[in-house]
XYZ file of C-alpha atoms in Angstrom:
564
model
C -4.865 129.008 114.361
C -6.315 124.646 114.753
C -2.744 124.230 117.164
C -3.257 127.437 118.539
C -7.188 126.400 119.220
C -6.340 122.655 120.554
C -3.067 123.804 123.004
C -6.170 125.821 124.564
C -9.231 123.229 125.148
C -6.207 121.107 126.877
C -4.965 124.460 129.149
C -8.163 125.227 129.767
C -9.997 122.185 130.263
C -6.929 121.336 133.014
C -7.130 124.602 134.758
C -10.948 124.026 134.909
C -10.549 120.512 136.798
C -7.939 122.077 139.242
C -9.873 125.435 140.264
C -13.322 123.950 140.130
C -12.890 120.791 142.399
C -10.656 122.894 145.039
C -13.352 125.103 145.065
C -16.510 122.677 145.067
C -14.294 120.105 147.919
C -14.361 122.555 149.571
C -17.909 124.532 149.433
C -19.543 121.323 150.047
C -17.377 120.840 153.369
C -18.708 124.669 154.014
C -22.224 123.520 153.246
C -21.783 120.346 155.424
C -20.203 122.081 158.301
C -22.953 124.462 158.026
C -25.901 121.802 157.771
C -23.871 120.065 161.006
C -24.259 123.326 162.962
C -28.402 124.005 161.911
C -29.232 120.697 163.129
C -27.391 120.855 166.625
C -28.909 124.153 166.883
C -32.230 122.495 166.805
C -32.287 119.826 168.309
C -31.031 122.215 171.873
C -33.565 124.386 170.232
C -37.109 122.253 170.518
C -35.423 120.988 174.575
C -35.030 124.254 175.505
C -38.533 125.097 174.478
C -39.905 121.671 176.318
C -37.869 122.019 179.164
C -39.262 124.601 180.148
C -43.067 123.693 180.020
C -43.995 121.024 182.684
C -42.691 123.852 184.975
C -45.695 126.303 183.747
C -48.358 123.674 183.348
C -47.469 122.553 186.807
C -48.482 125.651 188.471
C -51.732 125.624 186.422
C -54.553 126.462 188.564
C -56.942 124.590 186.585
C -54.835 121.384 186.633
C -54.020 121.475 190.042
C -57.747 121.670 191.268
C -58.376 119.230 188.918
C -56.081 116.645 190.328
C -57.151 117.929 193.911
C -60.974 116.982 192.785
C -60.885 114.513 191.014
C -62.657 116.217 187.759
C -60.440 115.532 184.677
C -63.840 116.115 182.446
C -61.746 119.198 181.220
C -58.144 118.195 182.022
C -57.358 116.508 178.446
C -58.750 118.961 175.824
C -57.315 122.233 178.425
C -53.442 120.371 177.718
C -54.357 119.723 174.507
C -55.257 123.614 173.989
C -50.957 123.950 175.005
C -50.165 121.196 172.494
C -50.921 122.983 169.432
C -49.663 126.285 171.315
C -46.501 124.532 172.215
C -44.774 121.652 169.645
C -44.302 119.389 171.513
C -45.640 114.844 170.935
C -47.445 114.874 173.830
C -48.479 115.650 177.520
C -49.886 113.691 179.825
C -51.571 114.671 182.862
C -50.479 111.095 185.918
C -52.238 111.317 190.166
C -49.634 109.700 192.555
C -51.116 106.310 191.427
C -49.315 106.428 187.936
C -52.738 106.950 186.255
C -52.914 108.865 183.155
C -56.129 110.827 183.736
C -55.640 113.716 181.221
C -53.621 113.630 177.708
C -53.616 114.832 174.274
C -53.449 110.807 172.725
C -56.786 110.255 174.072
C -56.192 106.356 173.867
C -53.422 107.180 176.880
C -56.015 107.715 179.066
C -56.349 105.171 181.788
C -52.527 103.504 181.243
C -50.733 102.909 184.685
C -47.124 104.003 184.624
C -46.328 103.706 188.419
C -42.498 102.174 187.033
C -41.924 103.697 184.290
C -38.260 106.423 185.165
C -39.572 109.152 184.157
C -42.743 109.515 187.195
C -40.508 107.368 189.625
C -37.823 110.745 189.163
C -39.614 113.497 189.414
C -42.085 112.554 192.595
C -38.160 112.278 193.787
C -37.135 116.511 193.121
C -38.982 119.341 192.651
C -36.571 119.325 189.277
C -37.895 119.105 185.787
C -36.617 115.616 184.717
C -35.622 114.436 181.133
C -35.872 110.520 180.781
C -35.032 109.150 177.054
C -35.294 105.698 177.159
C -36.180 103.561 173.652
C -39.683 102.248 172.341
C -41.333 98.643 171.533
C -40.763 99.974 168.032
C -37.565 100.366 168.513
C -37.147 105.288 167.886
C -36.386 106.598 171.941
C -38.912 108.895 172.876
C -37.738 111.659 175.771
C -39.747 113.368 177.546
C -39.504 116.121 180.771
C -41.276 115.618 183.809
C -41.733 117.692 187.377
C -44.553 116.844 189.633
C -47.487 118.501 190.297
C -47.503 120.454 193.861
C -49.976 122.087 196.351
C -48.010 123.958 198.995
C -46.205 121.002 200.112
C -48.572 118.140 199.437
C -47.560 115.792 195.822
C -50.567 115.963 193.671
C -49.320 114.175 190.221
C -47.322 114.085 187.508
C -46.989 115.689 184.539
C -45.435 114.429 181.436
C -43.800 116.564 178.624
C -42.338 114.500 176.015
C -40.518 115.794 173.007
C -41.035 114.992 169.015
C -37.336 113.691 168.125
C -38.586 111.906 165.367
C -39.385 114.423 163.100
C -35.581 115.026 163.039
C -35.112 111.546 161.290
C -38.171 112.712 158.992
C -36.436 115.587 157.702
C -33.030 114.395 157.945
C -33.197 110.975 155.221
C -34.294 114.221 152.772
C -30.615 115.422 151.977
C -27.869 113.410 151.008
C -25.851 113.589 154.159
C -25.977 110.439 156.313
C -26.521 111.501 160.306
C -26.976 110.288 164.048
C -27.103 111.655 167.811
C -25.518 110.082 170.072
C -25.837 109.960 173.941
C -22.504 110.977 176.742
C -22.342 107.014 176.826
C -22.198 107.089 172.827
C -24.955 104.904 172.039
C -27.158 106.473 168.905
C -30.296 107.771 170.256
C -31.481 109.701 166.726
C -29.890 108.521 163.011
C -30.892 108.753 160.006
C -29.995 105.271 159.753
C -32.881 103.167 162.431
C -30.525 100.095 162.641
C -28.295 102.061 164.242
C -30.363 103.043 167.289
C -29.615 101.702 170.698
C -25.714 100.758 169.108
C -22.673 101.858 169.810
C -21.401 104.677 165.853
C -18.359 102.531 165.199
C -20.305 99.026 165.903
C -23.589 100.258 163.993
C -20.607 101.486 161.232
C -19.228 97.854 161.745
C -21.662 95.737 161.483
C -24.171 97.551 159.177
C -24.572 97.535 155.103
C -23.781 100.830 154.718
C -24.286 102.717 151.770
C -21.187 101.904 148.775
C -19.688 105.429 149.272
C -18.584 104.670 152.789
C -17.894 101.241 152.355
C -15.042 102.719 149.981
C -13.756 105.205 152.075
C -13.688 102.996 154.959
C -11.327 100.043 152.738
C -9.498 102.794 151.680
C -8.398 105.710 153.956
C -9.417 103.508 156.783
C -10.955 104.880 159.907
C -12.281 108.054 158.481
C -8.548 109.437 157.198
C -7.775 113.200 156.792
C -6.072 113.276 153.267
C -8.575 112.544 151.092
C -7.831 113.946 148.329
C -6.476 110.360 146.609
C -9.745 108.312 147.052
C -11.915 111.366 146.472
C -10.646 111.393 142.552
C -11.483 107.865 142.785
C -15.576 109.176 144.258
C -14.837 107.218 147.357
C -13.560 109.196 149.796
C -16.710 110.897 152.845
C -16.720 113.883 154.690
C -17.100 112.994 158.556
C -17.722 115.995 160.908
C -18.888 115.519 165.011
C -21.145 118.626 166.912
C -21.037 117.971 170.765
C -24.933 119.097 171.229
C -25.071 121.277 174.532
C -26.940 118.995 176.365
C -26.033 115.718 179.187
C -23.076 115.067 176.946
C -24.709 114.935 173.618
C -23.035 114.493 170.288
C -23.874 114.680 166.451
C -22.017 112.996 163.945
C -22.697 113.000 159.485
C -20.755 111.221 157.306
C -21.131 113.423 153.845
C -19.591 111.599 150.694
C -17.615 113.600 147.781
C -18.850 112.220 145.099
C -21.297 114.964 143.387
C -18.114 116.976 143.342
C -16.628 114.194 141.072
C -19.839 114.052 138.893
C -20.119 117.858 138.814
C -16.384 118.724 137.507
C -17.090 116.090 134.914
C -20.302 117.496 133.675
C -18.302 121.428 133.427
C -15.353 119.347 131.887
C -17.577 117.916 128.819
C -18.779 120.975 128.677
C -16.202 122.997 127.738
C -14.810 119.543 125.522
C -17.722 119.269 123.322
C -17.757 123.089 123.410
C -14.457 123.234 122.133
C -14.854 120.607 119.580
C -17.981 122.634 118.125
C -15.437 125.464 117.763
C -12.733 123.279 116.000
C -15.845 121.942 113.348
C -17.344 124.848 112.683
C -13.494 126.418 112.095
C -12.669 124.126 110.109
C -16.807 125.141 108.205
C -15.575 128.397 107.493
C -12.524 127.638 106.169
C -13.519 125.646 103.279
C -17.095 127.026 102.703
C -16.049 130.731 102.928
C -16.050 131.407 99.311
C -18.693 129.033 98.240
C -20.893 131.154 101.029
C -20.702 134.321 99.680
C -21.584 133.547 95.610
C -24.659 131.527 97.800
C -25.308 135.045 99.347
C -25.761 136.901 96.388
C -27.889 134.095 94.620
C -30.180 133.936 97.205
C -30.177 137.403 97.935
C -31.952 137.950 94.892
C -33.850 135.291 94.646
C -35.377 136.749 97.285
C -35.833 140.358 96.455
C -37.602 138.337 93.065
C -40.399 136.654 95.683
C -40.464 139.696 97.711
C -41.368 141.733 94.407
C -44.040 138.819 93.190
C -45.926 138.352 96.880
C -45.968 141.651 97.136
C -48.145 141.851 94.314
C -50.229 139.067 94.500
C -51.035 140.815 98.146
C -52.300 144.246 96.230
C -54.891 142.862 93.823
C -55.857 140.400 96.695
C -56.431 143.312 98.936
C -58.007 144.984 95.814
C -60.776 142.291 95.462
C -61.754 141.501 99.217
C -62.048 145.565 99.453
C -64.906 144.563 96.445
C -66.516 141.358 98.177
C -66.052 143.469 101.523
C -68.945 146.157 99.439
C -71.167 143.625 98.517
C -71.063 141.499 101.345
C -72.352 144.779 103.441
C -75.246 145.552 101.141
C -76.360 141.854 100.965
C -76.310 142.585 104.794
C -78.855 145.380 104.896
C -81.001 144.458 102.668
C -80.990 140.652 104.859
C -81.589 142.617 107.707
C -84.365 144.777 106.613
C -86.134 141.680 105.200
C -86.185 139.761 108.904
C -86.936 142.091 110.530
C -90.114 142.672 108.450
C -90.361 138.908 108.669
C -90.506 138.726 112.027
C -93.082 141.324 112.309
C -95.568 140.266 110.305
C -94.974 136.452 111.963
C -95.420 138.032 115.213
C -99.191 139.822 114.313
C -100.233 136.860 113.066
C -99.081 134.494 115.409
C -100.985 137.099 118.348
C -103.520 137.435 116.672
C -104.438 134.087 116.282
C -105.051 132.879 119.900
C -108.003 135.798 120.224
C -109.587 134.562 116.510
C -109.750 131.303 118.531
C -111.532 132.193 121.340
C -114.016 135.184 118.905
C -114.208 131.176 117.235
C -115.709 129.924 120.685
C -117.367 132.138 121.868
C -119.313 132.674 118.822
C -120.297 128.348 117.875
C -120.789 128.572 121.859
C -124.095 131.642 120.780
C -125.170 130.059 117.702
C -125.861 127.631 120.110
C -128.012 129.978 122.464
C -130.001 131.945 119.957
C -131.084 128.607 118.775
C -132.316 128.258 121.769
C -133.493 131.106 122.373
C -131.640 132.091 125.515
C -131.271 135.882 123.689
C -129.403 137.002 127.233
C -126.719 134.580 127.550
C -125.788 135.162 123.581
C -125.147 138.237 124.469
C -122.658 137.975 127.480
C -120.669 135.959 124.382
C -121.753 138.741 121.766
C -119.675 141.124 124.245
C -116.572 138.865 125.193
C -115.908 138.772 121.396
C -116.382 141.887 121.251
C -114.345 142.974 124.161
C -111.604 140.008 122.066
C -111.984 142.913 119.183
C -110.922 145.953 121.281
C -107.693 143.238 122.770
C -107.015 142.656 118.709
C -106.880 146.416 118.557
C -104.808 146.520 121.355
C -102.233 143.715 120.269
C -101.729 145.950 117.008
C -101.368 148.577 118.335
C -98.823 147.318 120.872
C -96.797 145.034 118.401
C -96.432 149.081 115.951
C -94.620 149.865 119.595
C -92.317 146.885 119.939
C -89.633 148.836 117.977
C -89.239 151.608 120.562
C -88.125 151.432 123.622
C -89.951 152.593 126.204
C -91.547 152.959 129.502
C -94.529 155.146 128.928
C -96.322 152.207 129.467
C -95.684 151.382 132.877
C -97.712 151.297 135.552
C -98.411 149.491 139.188
C -100.461 146.044 137.334
C -101.630 143.291 139.978
C -100.172 140.157 138.813
C -103.645 138.162 140.448
C -105.477 140.036 137.671
C -104.046 139.962 134.490
C -103.474 136.159 135.779
C -107.215 135.838 136.273
C -108.189 137.918 132.498
C -105.853 135.820 130.390
C -107.304 132.452 132.429
C -110.306 133.925 130.941
C -109.526 134.106 128.108
C -108.455 130.434 127.531
C -111.565 128.742 129.511
C -113.458 127.876 126.731
C -110.168 125.491 125.258
C -109.137 124.255 128.819
C -112.806 123.035 129.078
C -112.896 121.700 125.590
C -109.084 119.560 126.876
C -110.707 118.663 129.932
C -108.009 120.297 131.957
C -107.775 120.091 135.409
C -106.777 123.863 136.727
C -104.824 123.442 139.792
C -104.236 127.374 141.651
C -102.356 129.126 144.615
C -102.955 132.487 144.601
C -102.061 135.126 147.341
C -105.086 136.429 149.125
C -102.501 139.970 149.370
C -102.898 141.934 145.436
C -99.014 141.391 144.057
C -98.334 144.113 142.307
C -95.604 144.628 140.456
C -94.413 147.547 137.252
C -95.450 146.468 133.808
C -98.158 147.147 131.140
C -101.248 144.526 132.151
C -101.635 143.284 128.427
C -98.205 141.820 127.241
C -98.843 140.172 130.468
C -101.391 138.586 129.903
C -100.242 137.880 126.342
C -96.720 136.095 128.117
C -100.021 134.812 130.670
C -102.063 133.092 127.601
C -98.535 132.019 125.589
C -97.649 129.296 128.552
C -100.950 128.083 128.604
C -101.277 127.553 125.287
C -97.886 126.098 125.890
C -99.247 123.701 128.241
C -102.104 122.815 126.616
C -99.965 121.482 123.476
C -97.823 119.953 125.314
C -100.579 117.254 126.964
C -101.779 116.380 124.015
C -102.144 112.748 123.666
C -101.226 112.571 127.906
C -104.401 110.530 129.965
C -103.295 112.531 132.930
C -103.643 116.229 132.298
C -103.494 118.535 135.408
C -102.342 122.537 135.690
C -100.598 123.567 137.918
C -100.949 127.682 138.415
C -98.810 129.235 141.258
C -98.178 132.878 142.405
C -96.116 133.641 145.458
C -94.881 137.065 146.656
C -91.463 138.033 147.943
C -88.096 140.413 146.795
C -89.191 138.960 143.670
C -92.613 137.827 141.931
C -93.040 134.910 141.030
C -94.857 133.350 138.154
C -95.062 129.213 137.747
C -96.672 127.457 135.468
C -96.476 123.496 135.498
C -98.057 121.027 133.098
C -98.373 116.988 132.738
C -97.250 116.760 129.747
C -94.005 115.234 127.621
C -91.378 117.406 128.969
C -88.396 119.482 127.646
C -86.072 117.559 125.330
C -83.735 121.048 124.089
C -84.894 123.804 127.052
C -81.569 125.506 125.986
C -83.363 125.937 122.848
C -86.889 126.792 123.651
C -86.652 131.114 123.846
C -84.441 130.434 120.087
C -87.038 132.499 117.201
C -89.203 129.931 115.199
C -87.542 127.364 117.185
C -90.665 125.190 117.959
C -91.515 121.681 118.558
C -94.671 121.045 116.746
C -96.030 119.709 113.302
C -96.175 122.199 110.780
C -98.590 124.398 109.936
C -99.393 123.928 114.008
C -96.919 126.770 115.264
C -93.628 129.313 113.615
C -91.558 128.818 116.896
C -92.940 132.390 118.174
C -94.361 132.182 121.350
C -91.507 131.698 124.322
C -88.712 134.051 122.377
C -91.711 136.966 122.185
C -92.690 136.411 125.653
C -88.816 136.646 126.482
C -88.958 139.454 125.064
C -91.456 140.859 126.545
C -90.172 139.700 130.271
C -86.838 141.044 129.249
C -88.457 144.247 128.700
C -90.479 143.966 132.268
C -86.904 143.632 134.057
C -87.366 139.624 135.051
C -86.875 136.787 133.521
C -88.400 133.656 132.125
C -86.834 130.139 132.233
C -88.531 126.851 131.326
C -87.030 123.043 132.924
C -88.876 119.564 133.473
C -90.608 119.137 136.746
C -89.454 116.142 139.105
C -93.127 114.942 138.702
C -93.138 115.186 134.979
C -94.297 117.344 132.861
C -92.807 120.991 132.712
C -92.429 123.411 134.467
C -92.176 128.305 133.326
C -91.284 129.930 135.761
C -92.127 134.376 135.268
C -90.063 136.308 137.828
C -90.228 139.819 138.258
C -89.311 142.695 140.282
C -91.767 143.528 143.171
C -93.413 146.630 143.008
C -91.183 148.116 145.566
C -87.884 147.424 143.816
C -88.908 148.012 140.446
C -89.822 151.410 141.702
C -86.391 152.230 142.942
C -85.356 151.285 139.858
C -87.250 153.857 138.210
C -85.663 156.186 140.301
């Protein structure tokens, strides 16, 4: 069996070498011929496409009128619009003095070409003239030119340059060396720039060509047809020559066979490696067959025992996890009840603290007024205290409804009135803290759909936070801006120290105050109220220092549409 495998390996290597070599050689030749045809066709197509452009543009009435009037203010722009559609390298319009009066390349404006072949030959005939000549860089520039006439009178010359350099750029990405010669055999296009302007044979002899081409020239001589000997040494190449049906041009390409040998050797190496692995596997199987059988039975019995043990452990673990899951669910339910109770009690304490602080201030003021026997003014303070007591009752009633969802208490509210009520409540503290209050409020009503009490609570919370933020600051100024549009925006800006972590402001129990001064629920409750009203509450640092809180609510028209 081993002997047969070795014989089969040698036979397979020999057959694959012959068949694959012949196939790849033929494939390489066919690809080179196809590439040669495509190159020649592309050159001819580019030349034919550009040859008709001068005839069409020489009859353009706009260009003729510009030459007659000597007004070329829009001629260059018109030529630019044409060059994008045609794909030419550039287009120039010259007057009869040979001066460029319009061009797609504005740097050429004013240049004189009275002695250039494309100009002199064009004015001597009424047909389109093709010229090609080397430029200063060594590359050849080809163009079609034609005289522009108004009846029998010659007005100028129109030149369309052909973009032949694009073919050299494309060819450099291939494995072949390509050259295009004119009728005299001079190279005008080539992947080797040093060949341009020379006879092809002289260029090859005088240039240090790639190693494969050099070896082929030495071993096979003048590109002989028999390439088999050179091929197996990796030195042969294909020379293909195609006629371009334009002024006797010819296209010559040189393609090496080195890639064929590399691909064949790669395949043969894989085949040899495969047979080597098969031989090694055969020896291994013959020597280990009996051992593997006994080891297989032992392994299966061990695996079965391990599987039984793992299943037993998984059953016990699943029972334990189910018991822990039941205990966790009960703990979470109890924690949820305690958290709800704690949030409600903390919210009530926080919201009632504001009216109580105001009542304390009004009682102190009423005491002073009574001592000074100003009873009428003291009665005003008592009336405000009575209003605050009513407000405290309303707050407790409102907090009882927090757990329920509903919009029964929503009604059209003028934000200006809610703002005025809130500032009236905060007026004593504003005076005590010596706050400069600045308000910008529209003269017309600013209506939203809301619960006025809850809206006032939001405003009071924002104002109190602003006052707390300005403690210890010399310049204390509170700016309130109310604007109306598609949305109603209420902005409150202070001159405090700003916000360190704006993203955490609206989280429950987050506070930057000292212990005993706040519990961190004011902004969280305010954000929840604004969200219930269909708006949003945002905070940011002001460019002038301090913080800015914005309440954005839908205007009443949008709110009514949403309710419908």
